[in-house]
Amino acid sequence: MINRGAVKEEARRIILGARVSPILVTLLVMVIVFVLERVTDLVEGGSLFYSYGLAGRYYDALISSDPGDLEALLYSLPRPTGMTFFFSVLVSLVGLVLNGGYYIYCMGIRRGVEMPYAALADGLGVAGKLIWCSIQMSVKIFLWSMLFWIPGIVALYRYRFAYYNILTDESITAGGAIRLSCQQTRGMKMELFILDLSFIGWSLLSALTMGLLNVWLTPYMTLCDLAYFEEGQRRVGRGAFNGGHRPPEGDPWGSV
């Protein structure tokens, strides 16, 4: 049984003690994602805040007493083109690689390494694996969800460490990372679920601040998740943040 309280305390200590602030790094990531979303809205809907307006119209249609309002909304949506589809996929992939760099940054500060802002670009080295892993997981989770929603949720937890495996072991394949995650999370899925539940209060506060609190909540949750990943690595006989051994002293990345 993992001591959740100790894990959270350690995560808070890391956030406050890191030489390059996780809060500022997270803010940078949020700004980049916000800009990408606005450009996507401009390309798809002709307005920088198209998705916000669409969400409001969708809400109005749902609470309307006229069922034709929702149908009218669907017919009013701009038809996708090859360009908009390509751009949406491109933005999604950039976001995925950016998240990979963010995980690498968090792995570094968890080990006490000074991580520069440039670490956010380190996910580019395994971009192909991250993308292929994402596709495989999406398909698998979708297929499990077709049985009922509970198997889909279980699958989410089963594959939870797949990205971490790719980022910490250059020799592993996308499929191998998923299979390894299944081994690492065996007997741990309920603990991960309880960990997520423990952040519900923070998530509600973040919603009340229009997501601004995520500059603290995102690194907090990620560092806690990495502590559980370390335990998963230990259970399958691997080093904390690499394939099968701890890196030599002075090597901050090991096999990354």
Tab-separated table of C-alpha atoms in Angstrom:
chain	number	residue	atom	x	y	z
A	1	MET	CA	0.000	0.000	0.000
A	2	ILE	CA	1.443	3.360	-1.041
A	3	ASN	CA	1.419	6.135	1.558
A	4	ARG	CA	-0.638	8.703	-0.362
A	5	GLY	CA	-0.132	11.422	2.232
A	6	ALA	CA	3.656	11.061	2.081
A	7	VAL	CA	3.565	11.114	-1.721
A	8	LYS	CA	1.591	14.368	-1.723
A	9	GLU	CA	3.853	15.971	0.866
A	10	GLU	CA	6.898	15.056	-1.206
A	11	ALA	CA	5.287	16.490	-4.355
A	12	ARG	CA	4.588	19.802	-2.606
A	13	ARG	CA	8.174	19.941	-1.357
A	14	ILE	CA	9.524	19.334	-4.869
A	15	ILE	CA	7.333	22.072	-6.356
A	16	LEU	CA	8.515	24.614	-3.800
A	17	GLY	CA	12.172	23.585	-3.983
A	18	ALA	CA	12.763	23.142	-7.727
A	19	ARG	CA	15.313	25.576	-9.141
A	20	VAL	CA	13.254	26.117	-12.297
A	21	SER	CA	9.727	26.667	-10.982
A	22	PRO	CA	7.184	23.991	-12.003
A	23	ILE	CA	4.524	26.694	-11.690
A	24	LEU	CA	6.210	28.865	-14.334
A	25	VAL	CA	6.889	25.866	-16.590
A	26	THR	CA	3.241	24.809	-16.306
A	27	LEU	CA	2.135	28.363	-17.049
A	28	LEU	CA	4.272	28.339	-20.199
A	29	VAL	CA	2.673	25.060	-21.314
A	30	MET	CA	-0.804	26.452	-20.635
A	31	VAL	CA	-0.041	29.563	-22.691
A	32	ILE	CA	1.243	27.477	-25.619
A	33	VAL	CA	-1.832	25.227	-25.500
A	34	PHE	CA	-4.132	28.260	-25.267
A	35	VAL	CA	-2.518	29.828	-28.343
A	36	LEU	CA	-2.807	26.553	-30.283
A	37	GLU	CA	-6.481	26.271	-29.336
A	38	ARG	CA	-7.191	29.835	-30.450
A	39	VAL	CA	-5.474	29.269	-33.805
A	40	THR	CA	-7.459	26.051	-34.219
A	41	ASP	CA	-10.697	27.939	-33.531
A	42	LEU	CA	-9.715	30.563	-36.103
A	43	VAL	CA	-9.020	27.933	-38.769
A	44	GLU	CA	-12.108	25.829	-38.047
A	45	GLY	CA	-14.688	28.471	-37.166
A	46	GLY	CA	-13.306	31.798	-38.343
A	47	SER	CA	-13.120	33.180	-34.793
A	48	LEU	CA	-10.446	33.024	-32.100
A	49	PHE	CA	-13.041	31.962	-29.523
A	50	TYR	CA	-15.224	29.822	-31.773
A	51	SER	CA	-15.225	26.803	-29.423
A	52	TYR	CA	-16.402	28.933	-26.480
A	53	GLY	CA	-19.310	30.308	-28.485
A	54	LEU	CA	-20.148	26.830	-29.751
A	55	ALA	CA	-20.216	25.458	-26.204
A	56	GLY	CA	-22.653	28.202	-25.181
A	57	ARG	CA	-24.926	27.523	-28.142
A	58	TYR	CA	-24.834	23.793	-27.428
A	59	TYR	CA	-25.828	24.391	-23.807
A	60	ASP	CA	-28.707	26.651	-24.880
A	61	ALA	CA	-29.914	23.989	-27.337
A	62	LEU	CA	-29.817	21.284	-24.675
A	63	ILE	CA	-31.935	23.212	-22.181
A	64	SER	CA	-34.306	24.469	-24.857
A	65	SER	CA	-37.792	22.995	-24.929
A	66	ASP	CA	-37.605	22.827	-28.720
A	67	PRO	CA	-35.804	19.635	-29.898
A	68	GLY	CA	-35.272	21.273	-33.270
A	69	ASP	CA	-32.771	23.717	-31.760
A	70	LEU	CA	-30.117	21.031	-31.383
A	71	GLU	CA	-30.694	19.809	-34.936
A	72	ALA	CA	-30.447	23.372	-36.215
A	73	LEU	CA	-27.182	23.826	-34.337
A	74	LEU	CA	-25.721	20.693	-35.886
A	75	TYR	CA	-26.670	21.837	-39.376
A	76	SER	CA	-25.149	25.267	-38.756
A	77	LEU	CA	-21.696	23.896	-37.965
A	78	PRO	CA	-19.044	24.590	-40.618
A	79	ARG	CA	-18.260	21.577	-42.765
A	80	PRO	CA	-14.748	20.164	-42.129
A	81	THR	CA	-12.248	20.437	-44.948
A	82	GLY	CA	-8.983	18.680	-45.580
A	83	MET	CA	-7.109	21.718	-44.305
A	84	THR	CA	-9.046	22.021	-41.045
A	85	PHE	CA	-8.751	18.292	-40.398
A	86	PHE	CA	-5.001	18.334	-41.029
A	87	PHE	CA	-4.509	21.354	-38.804
A	88	SER	CA	-6.575	19.871	-35.965
A	89	VAL	CA	-4.570	16.645	-36.079
A	90	LEU	CA	-1.311	18.614	-36.205
A	91	VAL	CA	-2.260	20.661	-33.139
A	92	SER	CA	-3.247	17.501	-31.261
A	93	LEU	CA	0.095	15.899	-32.055
A	94	VAL	CA	2.018	19.004	-30.988
A	95	GLY	CA	0.112	18.947	-27.704
A	96	LEU	CA	0.966	15.270	-27.209
A	97	VAL	CA	4.688	15.863	-27.772
A	98	LEU	CA	4.580	18.933	-25.513
A	99	ASN	CA	3.071	16.788	-22.762
A	100	GLY	CA	5.913	14.322	-23.260
A	101	GLY	CA	8.442	17.089	-22.672
A	102	TYR	CA	6.513	18.195	-19.606
A	103	TYR	CA	6.647	14.681	-18.154
A	104	ILE	CA	10.399	14.593	-18.768
A	105	TYR	CA	10.736	17.911	-16.948
A	106	CYS	CA	8.757	16.550	-13.969
A	107	MET	CA	10.828	13.356	-13.914
A	108	GLY	CA	13.953	15.478	-13.762
A	109	ILE	CA	12.875	17.710	-10.884
A	110	ARG	CA	11.623	14.672	-8.992
A	111	ARG	CA	15.202	13.388	-9.083
A	112	GLY	CA	16.583	16.742	-7.998
A	113	VAL	CA	17.953	17.681	-11.426
A	114	GLU	CA	17.796	21.306	-12.589
A	115	MET	CA	15.555	21.182	-15.661
A	116	PRO	CA	15.551	24.125	-18.092
A	117	TYR	CA	12.501	25.320	-19.980
A	118	ALA	CA	14.034	23.744	-23.090
A	119	ALA	CA	13.247	20.320	-21.592
A	120	LEU	CA	9.707	20.803	-22.905
A	121	ALA	CA	11.054	20.056	-26.385
A	122	ASP	CA	12.635	16.756	-25.335
A	123	GLY	CA	9.500	14.847	-26.266
A	124	LEU	CA	10.373	15.382	-29.930
A	125	GLY	CA	12.927	12.584	-29.746
A	126	VAL	CA	10.196	9.991	-29.193
A	127	ALA	CA	7.343	11.786	-30.952
A	128	GLY	CA	6.606	8.860	-33.249
A	129	LYS	CA	6.351	6.398	-30.373
A	130	LEU	CA	4.161	8.747	-28.338
A	131	ILE	CA	1.797	9.229	-31.267
A	132	TRP	CA	1.608	5.519	-32.088
A	133	CYS	CA	1.116	4.692	-28.412
A	134	SER	CA	-1.695	7.245	-28.184
A	135	ILE	CA	-3.443	5.733	-31.210
A	136	GLN	CA	-3.159	2.198	-29.870
A	137	MET	CA	-4.434	3.179	-26.424
A	138	SER	CA	-7.360	5.129	-27.883
A	139	VAL	CA	-8.439	2.137	-29.963
A	140	LYS	CA	-8.080	-0.300	-27.074
A	141	ILE	CA	-9.948	1.949	-24.616
A	142	PHE	CA	-12.714	2.496	-27.167
A	143	LEU	CA	-13.110	-1.244	-27.736
A	144	TRP	CA	-13.181	-1.959	-24.006
A	145	SER	CA	-15.736	0.824	-23.530
A	146	MET	CA	-18.050	-0.860	-26.033
A	147	LEU	CA	-18.477	-3.721	-23.541
A	148	PHE	CA	-19.619	-1.205	-20.927
A	149	TRP	CA	-18.168	1.954	-19.447
A	150	ILE	CA	-16.476	0.216	-16.482
A	151	PRO	CA	-14.053	-1.867	-18.637
A	152	GLY	CA	-13.153	1.356	-20.444
A	153	ILE	CA	-12.281	3.072	-17.166
A	154	VAL	CA	-10.255	0.057	-16.037
A	155	ALA	CA	-8.361	0.208	-19.346
A	156	LEU	CA	-7.519	3.870	-18.727
A	157	TYR	CA	-5.822	2.906	-15.468
A	158	ARG	CA	-4.218	-0.178	-16.981
A	159	TYR	CA	-2.422	1.905	-19.631
A	160	ARG	CA	-1.674	4.842	-17.338
A	161	PHE	CA	2.123	4.476	-17.319
A	162	ALA	CA	2.588	3.763	-21.033
A	163	TYR	CA	3.835	7.260	-21.909
A	164	TYR	CA	6.219	7.242	-18.949
A	165	ASN	CA	7.664	3.945	-20.162
A	166	ILE	CA	8.398	5.417	-23.580
A	167	LEU	CA	10.009	8.499	-22.063
A	168	THR	CA	12.251	6.490	-19.746
A	169	ASP	CA	13.312	3.584	-21.962
A	170	GLU	CA	14.512	4.351	-25.480
A	171	SER	CA	14.530	0.660	-26.430
A	172	ILE	CA	10.842	0.010	-25.753
A	173	THR	CA	8.186	0.001	-28.460
A	174	ALA	CA	4.779	1.653	-28.169
A	175	GLY	CA	3.106	-1.734	-27.821
A	176	GLY	CA	5.731	-2.840	-25.318
A	177	ALA	CA	5.132	0.303	-23.256
A	178	ILE	CA	1.418	-0.512	-23.070
A	179	ARG	CA	2.036	-4.134	-22.108
A	180	LEU	CA	4.545	-3.072	-19.463
A	181	SER	CA	2.052	-0.570	-18.052
A	182	CYS	CA	-0.437	-3.421	-17.638
A	183	GLN	CA	2.141	-5.232	-15.495
A	184	GLN	CA	3.093	-2.117	-13.518
A	185	THR	CA	-0.493	-1.243	-12.626
A	186	ARG	CA	-1.489	-4.776	-11.624
A	187	GLY	CA	-2.840	-4.498	-8.100
A	188	MET	CA	-2.440	-0.713	-8.186
A	189	LYS	CA	-5.442	0.461	-10.206
A	190	MET	CA	-7.646	1.033	-7.166
A	191	GLU	CA	-4.878	3.011	-5.472
A	192	LEU	CA	-4.565	5.181	-8.572
A	193	PHE	CA	-8.328	5.667	-8.615
A	194	ILE	CA	-8.314	6.774	-4.974
A	195	LEU	CA	-5.401	9.111	-5.735
A	196	ASP	CA	-7.462	10.742	-8.475
A	197	LEU	CA	-10.475	11.042	-6.184
A	198	SER	CA	-8.329	12.851	-3.628
A	199	PHE	CA	-7.827	15.684	-6.120
A	200	ILE	CA	-11.530	16.332	-6.718
A	201	GLY	CA	-11.567	19.301	-4.353
A	202	TRP	CA	-8.604	20.854	-6.109
A	203	SER	CA	-10.264	20.267	-9.483
A	204	LEU	CA	-13.424	22.044	-8.347
A	205	LEU	CA	-11.373	24.993	-7.109
A	206	SER	CA	-9.554	25.052	-10.431
A	207	ALA	CA	-12.882	25.186	-12.279
A	208	LEU	CA	-13.944	28.128	-10.108
A	209	THR	CA	-10.758	29.973	-11.101
A	210	MET	CA	-11.316	29.304	-14.817
A	211	GLY	CA	-8.431	26.845	-14.802
A	212	LEU	CA	-5.836	29.269	-13.428
A	213	LEU	CA	-5.223	27.049	-10.415
A	214	ASN	CA	-3.893	24.411	-12.809
A	215	VAL	CA	-0.491	26.118	-12.656
A	216	TRP	CA	-0.230	24.478	-9.210
A	217	LEU	CA	-2.530	21.482	-9.636
A	218	THR	CA	-0.943	20.069	-12.821
A	219	PRO	CA	2.611	19.652	-11.467
A	220	TYR	CA	1.180	18.515	-8.129
A	221	MET	CA	-0.828	15.712	-9.736
A	222	THR	CA	1.939	14.777	-12.178
A	223	LEU	CA	4.582	14.458	-9.474
A	224	CYS	CA	2.238	12.293	-7.400
A	225	ASP	CA	1.542	10.136	-10.436
A	226	LEU	CA	5.278	9.715	-11.030
A	227	ALA	CA	5.692	8.471	-7.455
A	228	TYR	CA	3.188	5.722	-8.239
A	229	PHE	CA	5.025	5.040	-11.506
A	230	GLU	CA	8.236	4.569	-9.518
A	231	GLU	CA	6.441	1.989	-7.391
A	232	GLY	CA	5.176	0.288	-10.547
A	233	GLN	CA	8.748	0.160	-11.867
A	234	ARG	CA	9.957	-1.360	-8.597
A	235	ARG	CA	7.269	-4.042	-8.732
A	236	VAL	CA	8.494	-5.256	-12.134
A	237	GLY	CA	12.160	-5.024	-11.172
A	238	ARG	CA	13.097	-1.862	-13.035
A	239	GLY	CA	14.869	1.329	-11.987
A	240	ALA	CA	12.795	4.354	-11.038
A	241	PHE	CA	13.183	6.321	-14.254
A	242	ASN	CA	14.843	4.037	-16.769
A	243	GLY	CA	14.699	0.634	-18.346
A	244	GLY	CA	16.260	-1.649	-15.813
A	245	HIS	CA	18.922	0.138	-13.796
A	246	ARG	CA	19.573	3.452	-12.171
A	247	PRO	CA	21.833	5.743	-14.240
A	248	PRO	CA	25.363	6.495	-13.105
A	249	GLU	CA	25.903	9.484	-10.867
A	250	GLY	CA	25.923	12.690	-12.860
A	251	ASP	CA	23.777	11.288	-15.681
A	252	PRO	CA	20.412	13.026	-15.205
A	253	TRP	CA	18.611	11.147	-17.921
A	254	GLY	CA	19.742	7.577	-17.832
A	255	SER	CA	18.238	5.921	-20.898
A	256	VAL	CA	15.940	8.790	-21.829
